[in-house]
Amino acid sequence: MKLNVNEIFYSLQGEGGRSGEASIFIRLTKCNLACTFCDTDFAQGEDMTVEEILAEIDQYPCKWIIWTGGEPTIQLNDDILREFQKAGYKQAIETNGTRPVPSLINYITCSPKQNYEKIKKLIPFVNEIRIPVAKGDEIPDISVFPKANKYFLSPIFDGSTIIKENVDYCVDMIKKNTDWQLSLQVHKLIDIQ
């Protein structure tokens, strides 16, 4: 079993409901969307076996993996996830919601970029919805999404630079609809990977 891996790094989760928690990030290549605001290079990677990945992440004291990308559901399946589960890891995923999520994932962050209405059919429950937002974007009604513990609006940054008008817009939208919460990309604000 192999995965095409863009990078592996150890840091703190920088946004959403697990913000501030130590996590091992495994960024996989490939994505089925082409978002103009994407800040991730996920086109290039290295084929790694599950054993090679496990050996690499063994150096970290953390037992939380965040599968990210690109779109990690393009490569992940329960057979692969089971190997990490056997090694004692809990596993989170950051997905765009366009494909089903394998059943062995412990925490699902869905960050949809389009076709909000289709997500419910693919993923009935997620731990959090996190929507990237620019000033003037239409904020969908929460009812179009799968059930979630938390619903976040995340202002789009310019690289690592905060765009104040996007933050102000999110704050205004949240004050009008209190089902939403603000999620800033703290890892960019404090300059950590």
C-alpha atoms as a PDB file:
ATOM      1  CA  MET A   1       0.000   0.000   0.000  1.00  0.00           C
ATOM      2  CA  LYS A   2       1.447   3.325  -1.107  1.00  0.00           C
ATOM      3  CA  LEU A   3       0.396   6.947  -0.866  1.00  0.00           C
ATOM      4  CA  ASN A   4       1.709   9.890  -2.865  1.00  0.00           C
ATOM      5  CA  VAL A   5       2.789  12.300  -0.112  1.00  0.00           C
ATOM      6  CA  ASN A   6       3.512  15.995  -0.635  1.00  0.00           C
ATOM      7  CA  GLU A   7       4.828  16.569   2.902  1.00  0.00           C
ATOM      8  CA  ILE A   8       4.767  15.363   6.483  1.00  0.00           C
ATOM      9  CA  PHE A   9       5.236  17.804   9.332  1.00  0.00           C
ATOM     10  CA  TYR A  10       4.524  18.174  13.044  1.00  0.00           C
ATOM     11  CA  SER A  11       2.820  21.319  14.293  1.00  0.00           C
ATOM     12  CA  LEU A  12      -0.304  22.667  15.959  1.00  0.00           C
ATOM     13  CA  GLN A  13      -3.698  22.576  14.296  1.00  0.00           C
ATOM     14  CA  GLY A  14      -4.121  26.194  13.276  1.00  0.00           C
ATOM     15  CA  GLU A  15      -7.869  26.509  12.733  1.00  0.00           C
ATOM     16  CA  GLY A  16     -11.277  25.101  13.571  1.00  0.00           C
ATOM     17  CA  GLY A  17     -12.499  23.029  16.486  1.00  0.00           C
ATOM     18  CA  ARG A  18      -9.128  21.396  17.257  1.00  0.00           C
ATOM     19  CA  SER A  19      -7.159  24.649  17.006  1.00  0.00           C
ATOM     20  CA  GLY A  20      -4.036  24.624  19.147  1.00  0.00           C
ATOM     21  CA  GLU A  21      -3.732  20.824  19.400  1.00  0.00           C
ATOM     22  CA  ALA A  22      -0.456  19.126  18.479  1.00  0.00           C
ATOM     23  CA  SER A  23      -0.917  17.124  15.285  1.00  0.00           C
ATOM     24  CA  ILE A  24       1.059  15.261  12.647  1.00  0.00           C
ATOM     25  CA  PHE A  25       0.055  16.587   9.236  1.00  0.00           C
ATOM     26  CA  ILE A  26       0.270  14.241   6.277  1.00  0.00           C
ATOM     27  CA  ARG A  27      -0.426  16.221   3.118  1.00  0.00           C
ATOM     28  CA  LEU A  28      -1.362  14.015   0.190  1.00  0.00           C
ATOM     29  CA  THR A  29      -1.157  15.004  -3.468  1.00  0.00           C
ATOM     30  CA  LYS A  30      -4.043  15.323  -5.928  1.00  0.00           C
ATOM     31  CA  CYS A  31      -7.216  17.373  -5.777  1.00  0.00           C
ATOM     32  CA  ASN A  32     -10.446  17.231  -7.745  1.00  0.00           C
ATOM     33  CA  LEU A  33     -11.009  21.003  -7.454  1.00  0.00           C
ATOM     34  CA  ALA A  34      -9.014  24.043  -8.580  1.00  0.00           C
ATOM     35  CA  CYS A  35      -9.854  26.798  -6.081  1.00  0.00           C
ATOM     36  CA  THR A  36      -8.388  30.193  -6.949  1.00  0.00           C
ATOM     37  CA  PHE A  37      -7.587  30.982  -3.297  1.00  0.00           C
ATOM     38  CA  CYS A  38      -5.843  27.679  -2.521  1.00  0.00           C
ATOM     39  CA  ASP A  39      -2.563  28.250  -0.687  1.00  0.00           C
ATOM     40  CA  THR A  40      -1.291  24.681  -0.948  1.00  0.00           C
ATOM     41  CA  ASP A  41       1.107  23.094  -3.415  1.00  0.00           C
ATOM     42  CA  PHE A  42      -0.216  19.551  -3.612  1.00  0.00           C
ATOM     43  CA  ALA A  43       0.750  18.682  -7.198  1.00  0.00           C
ATOM     44  CA  GLN A  44       4.151  17.130  -6.457  1.00  0.00           C
ATOM     45  CA  GLY A  45       4.822  14.272  -4.095  1.00  0.00           C
ATOM     46  CA  GLU A  46       6.771  11.156  -3.293  1.00  0.00           C
ATOM     47  CA  ASP A  47       5.369   7.631  -3.256  1.00  0.00           C
ATOM     48  CA  MET A  48       5.686   6.250   0.268  1.00  0.00           C
ATOM     49  CA  THR A  49       4.577   2.926   1.690  1.00  0.00           C
ATOM     50  CA  VAL A  50       2.472   2.861   4.838  1.00  0.00           C
ATOM     51  CA  GLU A  51       5.498   1.416   6.645  1.00  0.00           C
ATOM     52  CA  GLU A  52       7.698   4.316   5.506  1.00  0.00           C
ATOM     53  CA  ILE A  53       5.129   6.854   6.680  1.00  0.00           C
ATOM     54  CA  LEU A  54       4.766   5.109  10.049  1.00  0.00           C
ATOM     55  CA  ALA A  55       8.561   5.095  10.464  1.00  0.00           C
ATOM     56  CA  GLU A  56       8.737   8.822   9.664  1.00  0.00           C
ATOM     57  CA  ILE A  57       5.972   9.879  12.068  1.00  0.00           C
ATOM     58  CA  ASP A  58       7.226   7.661  14.895  1.00  0.00           C
ATOM     59  CA  GLN A  59       9.664  10.451  15.852  1.00  0.00           C
ATOM     60  CA  TYR A  60       6.809  12.644  17.085  1.00  0.00           C
ATOM     61  CA  PRO A  61       5.240  12.284  20.559  1.00  0.00           C
ATOM     62  CA  CYS A  62       1.753  12.972  19.192  1.00  0.00           C
ATOM     63  CA  LYS A  63      -0.851  10.345  18.317  1.00  0.00           C
ATOM     64  CA  TRP A  64      -3.136  12.576  16.168  1.00  0.00           C
ATOM     65  CA  ILE A  65      -2.748  12.491  12.389  1.00  0.00           C
ATOM     66  CA  ILE A  66      -4.428  15.064  10.167  1.00  0.00           C
ATOM     67  CA  TRP A  67      -4.828  13.795   6.617  1.00  0.00           C
ATOM     68  CA  THR A  68      -4.950  16.812   4.349  1.00  0.00           C
ATOM     69  CA  GLY A  69      -4.169  17.717   0.787  1.00  0.00           C
ATOM     70  CA  GLY A  70      -5.246  18.369  -1.936  1.00  0.00           C
ATOM     71  CA  GLU A  71      -8.169  16.090  -1.365  1.00  0.00           C
ATOM     72  CA  PRO A  72      -7.107  13.140   0.813  1.00  0.00           C
ATOM     73  CA  THR A  73     -10.166  10.987   0.017  1.00  0.00           C
ATOM     74  CA  ILE A  74      -8.745  10.467  -3.489  1.00  0.00           C
ATOM     75  CA  GLN A  75      -6.051   8.215  -1.985  1.00  0.00           C
ATOM     76  CA  LEU A  76      -7.252   7.107   1.465  1.00  0.00           C
ATOM     77  CA  ASN A  77      -9.286   4.016   2.230  1.00  0.00           C
ATOM     78  CA  ASP A  78     -10.041   1.969   5.341  1.00  0.00           C
ATOM     79  CA  ASP A  79      -7.310  -0.604   4.586  1.00  0.00           C
ATOM     80  CA  ILE A  80      -4.679   2.137   4.765  1.00  0.00           C
ATOM     81  CA  LEU A  81      -6.266   3.851   7.781  1.00  0.00           C
ATOM     82  CA  ARG A  82      -6.466   0.540   9.659  1.00  0.00           C
ATOM     83  CA  GLU A  83      -2.657   0.286   9.639  1.00  0.00           C
ATOM     84  CA  PHE A  84      -2.333   3.666  11.367  1.00  0.00           C
ATOM     85  CA  GLN A  85      -5.139   2.760  13.766  1.00  0.00           C
ATOM     86  CA  LYS A  86      -3.281  -0.469  14.703  1.00  0.00           C
ATOM     87  CA  ALA A  87      -0.226   1.686  15.476  1.00  0.00           C
ATOM     88  CA  GLY A  88      -2.301   3.689  17.989  1.00  0.00           C
ATOM     89  CA  TYR A  89      -3.066   6.802  15.945  1.00  0.00           C
ATOM     90  CA  LYS A  90      -6.296   8.784  15.941  1.00  0.00           C
ATOM     91  CA  GLN A  91      -7.015  10.208  12.514  1.00  0.00           C
ATOM     92  CA  ALA A  92      -8.605  13.434  11.389  1.00  0.00           C
ATOM     93  CA  ILE A  93      -9.278  14.472   7.815  1.00  0.00           C
ATOM     94  CA  GLU A  94      -9.715  17.799   6.071  1.00  0.00           C
ATOM     95  CA  THR A  95     -11.928  17.198   3.045  1.00  0.00           C
ATOM     96  CA  ASN A  96     -13.745  19.346   0.508  1.00  0.00           C
ATOM     97  CA  GLY A  97     -16.793  17.081   0.849  1.00  0.00           C
ATOM     98  CA  THR A  98     -16.970  15.989  -2.785  1.00  0.00           C
ATOM     99  CA  ARG A  99     -16.201  12.318  -2.044  1.00  0.00           C
ATOM    100  CA  PRO A 100     -17.185   9.856   0.713  1.00  0.00           C
ATOM    101  CA  VAL A 101     -14.925   9.749   3.771  1.00  0.00           C
ATOM    102  CA  PRO A 102     -13.544   6.342   4.861  1.00  0.00           C
ATOM    103  CA  SER A 103     -15.267   4.988   7.974  1.00  0.00           C
ATOM    104  CA  LEU A 104     -12.141   4.743  10.171  1.00  0.00           C
ATOM    105  CA  ILE A 105     -11.652   8.518  10.374  1.00  0.00           C
ATOM    106  CA  ASN A 106     -12.099   9.812  13.955  1.00  0.00           C
ATOM    107  CA  TYR A 107     -12.642  13.517  13.205  1.00  0.00           C
ATOM    108  CA  ILE A 108     -13.996  15.033   9.992  1.00  0.00           C
ATOM    109  CA  THR A 109     -13.439  18.633   8.997  1.00  0.00           C
ATOM    110  CA  CYS A 110     -15.384  19.454   5.865  1.00  0.00           C
ATOM    111  CA  SER A 111     -14.296  22.620   4.101  1.00  0.00           C
ATOM    112  CA  PRO A 112     -16.626  22.755   1.105  1.00  0.00           C
ATOM    113  CA  LYS A 113     -15.844  25.042  -1.782  1.00  0.00           C
ATOM    114  CA  GLN A 114     -18.815  24.366  -4.078  1.00  0.00           C
ATOM    115  CA  ASN A 115     -21.932  22.240  -4.545  1.00  0.00           C
ATOM    116  CA  TYR A 116     -22.880  22.487  -0.871  1.00  0.00           C
ATOM    117  CA  GLU A 117     -26.142  20.615  -1.389  1.00  0.00           C
ATOM    118  CA  LYS A 118     -24.397  17.401  -2.556  1.00  0.00           C
ATOM    119  CA  ILE A 119     -22.282  16.989   0.581  1.00  0.00           C
ATOM    120  CA  LYS A 120     -25.125  15.644   2.755  1.00  0.00           C
ATOM    121  CA  LYS A 121     -25.606  12.738   0.350  1.00  0.00           C
ATOM    122  CA  LEU A 122     -21.935  11.754   0.609  1.00  0.00           C
ATOM    123  CA  ILE A 123     -21.211  12.548   4.253  1.00  0.00           C
ATOM    124  CA  PRO A 124     -24.184  12.558   6.664  1.00  0.00           C
ATOM    125  CA  PHE A 125     -22.234  13.807   9.726  1.00  0.00           C
ATOM    126  CA  VAL A 126     -19.013  15.784  10.219  1.00  0.00           C
ATOM    127  CA  ASN A 127     -17.366  17.174  13.318  1.00  0.00           C
ATOM    128  CA  GLU A 128     -17.042  20.610  11.778  1.00  0.00           C
ATOM    129  CA  ILE A 129     -17.904  22.585   8.681  1.00  0.00           C
ATOM    130  CA  ARG A 130     -15.346  25.262   7.849  1.00  0.00           C
ATOM    131  CA  ILE A 131     -16.200  27.609   4.968  1.00  0.00           C
ATOM    132  CA  PRO A 132     -13.501  29.824   3.387  1.00  0.00           C
ATOM    133  CA  VAL A 133     -15.026  33.302   2.990  1.00  0.00           C
ATOM    134  CA  ALA A 134     -14.139  36.502   1.148  1.00  0.00           C
ATOM    135  CA  LYS A 135     -15.990  39.785   1.555  1.00  0.00           C
ATOM    136  CA  GLY A 136     -19.319  39.624  -0.259  1.00  0.00           C
ATOM    137  CA  ASP A 137     -19.557  35.821  -0.444  1.00  0.00           C
ATOM    138  CA  GLU A 138     -23.027  34.446   0.096  1.00  0.00           C
ATOM    139  CA  ILE A 139     -23.161  32.510   3.350  1.00  0.00           C
ATOM    140  CA  PRO A 140     -25.339  29.425   2.888  1.00  0.00           C
ATOM    141  CA  ASP A 141     -27.946  28.385   5.405  1.00  0.00           C
ATOM    142  CA  ILE A 142     -26.571  25.730   7.757  1.00  0.00           C
ATOM    143  CA  SER A 143     -29.412  23.391   6.775  1.00  0.00           C
ATOM    144  CA  VAL A 144     -27.732  22.647   3.409  1.00  0.00           C
ATOM    145  CA  PHE A 145     -24.786  20.970   5.189  1.00  0.00           C
ATOM    146  CA  PRO A 146     -24.443  17.653   6.980  1.00  0.00           C
ATOM    147  CA  LYS A 147     -25.081  17.721  10.718  1.00  0.00           C
ATOM    148  CA  ALA A 148     -21.989  19.008  12.521  1.00  0.00           C
ATOM    149  CA  ASN A 149     -20.836  19.854  16.026  1.00  0.00           C
ATOM    150  CA  LYS A 150     -19.490  23.240  14.887  1.00  0.00           C
ATOM    151  CA  TYR A 151     -19.936  25.547  11.894  1.00  0.00           C
ATOM    152  CA  PHE A 152     -17.067  27.950  11.130  1.00  0.00           C
ATOM    153  CA  LEU A 153     -16.552  30.874   8.773  1.00  0.00           C
ATOM    154  CA  SER A 154     -12.872  31.179   7.905  1.00  0.00           C
ATOM    155  CA  PRO A 155     -11.748  34.478   6.333  1.00  0.00           C
ATOM    156  CA  ILE A 156      -9.540  33.960   3.289  1.00  0.00           C
ATOM    157  CA  PHE A 157      -5.984  35.273   3.762  1.00  0.00           C
ATOM    158  CA  ASP A 158      -3.555  36.549   1.134  1.00  0.00           C
ATOM    159  CA  GLY A 159      -0.868  33.933   1.701  1.00  0.00           C
ATOM    160  CA  SER A 160       0.063  34.523   5.347  1.00  0.00           C
ATOM    161  CA  THR A 161      -1.332  38.071   5.400  1.00  0.00           C
ATOM    162  CA  ILE A 162      -4.709  38.630   6.999  1.00  0.00           C
ATOM    163  CA  ILE A 163      -7.256  40.430   4.822  1.00  0.00           C
ATOM    164  CA  LYS A 164      -9.074  42.662   7.292  1.00  0.00           C
ATOM    165  CA  GLU A 165     -12.132  43.202   5.097  1.00  0.00           C
ATOM    166  CA  ASN A 166     -12.660  39.414   4.920  1.00  0.00           C
ATOM    167  CA  VAL A 167     -12.394  39.145   8.718  1.00  0.00           C
ATOM    168  CA  ASP A 168     -14.781  42.076   9.232  1.00  0.00           C
ATOM    169  CA  TYR A 169     -17.256  40.523   6.799  1.00  0.00           C
ATOM    170  CA  CYS A 170     -17.154  37.168   8.647  1.00  0.00           C
ATOM    171  CA  VAL A 171     -17.625  38.889  12.002  1.00  0.00           C
ATOM    172  CA  ASP A 172     -20.634  40.781  10.648  1.00  0.00           C
ATOM    173  CA  MET A 173     -22.162  37.593   9.200  1.00  0.00           C
ATOM    174  CA  ILE A 174     -21.678  35.722  12.495  1.00  0.00           C
ATOM    175  CA  LYS A 175     -23.313  38.535  14.457  1.00  0.00           C
ATOM    176  CA  LYS A 176     -26.317  38.194  12.129  1.00  0.00           C
ATOM    177  CA  ASN A 177     -26.397  34.369  12.301  1.00  0.00           C
ATOM    178  CA  THR A 178     -25.073  33.061  15.587  1.00  0.00           C
ATOM    179  CA  ASP A 179     -25.028  29.411  14.451  1.00  0.00           C
ATOM    180  CA  TRP A 180     -21.681  30.218  12.836  1.00  0.00           C
ATOM    181  CA  GLN A 181     -18.350  30.794  14.659  1.00  0.00           C
ATOM    182  CA  LEU A 182     -15.131  32.492  13.537  1.00  0.00           C
ATOM    183  CA  SER A 183     -12.077  30.406  12.677  1.00  0.00           C
ATOM    184  CA  LEU A 184      -8.906  32.354  11.941  1.00  0.00           C
ATOM    185  CA  GLN A 185      -5.837  30.671  10.485  1.00  0.00           C
ATOM    186  CA  VAL A 186      -3.813  31.099  13.676  1.00  0.00           C
ATOM    187  CA  HIS A 187      -0.851  29.175  12.265  1.00  0.00           C
ATOM    188  CA  LYS A 188      -0.434  31.955   9.692  1.00  0.00           C
ATOM    189  CA  LEU A 189      -0.861  34.706  12.268  1.00  0.00           C
ATOM    190  CA  ILE A 190       1.877  33.299  14.528  1.00  0.00           C
ATOM    191  CA  ASP A 191       4.035  32.104  11.598  1.00  0.00           C
ATOM    192  CA  ILE A 192       4.284  28.384  12.262  1.00  0.00           C
ATOM    193  CA  GLN A 193       3.932  25.597   9.731  1.00  0.00           C
END
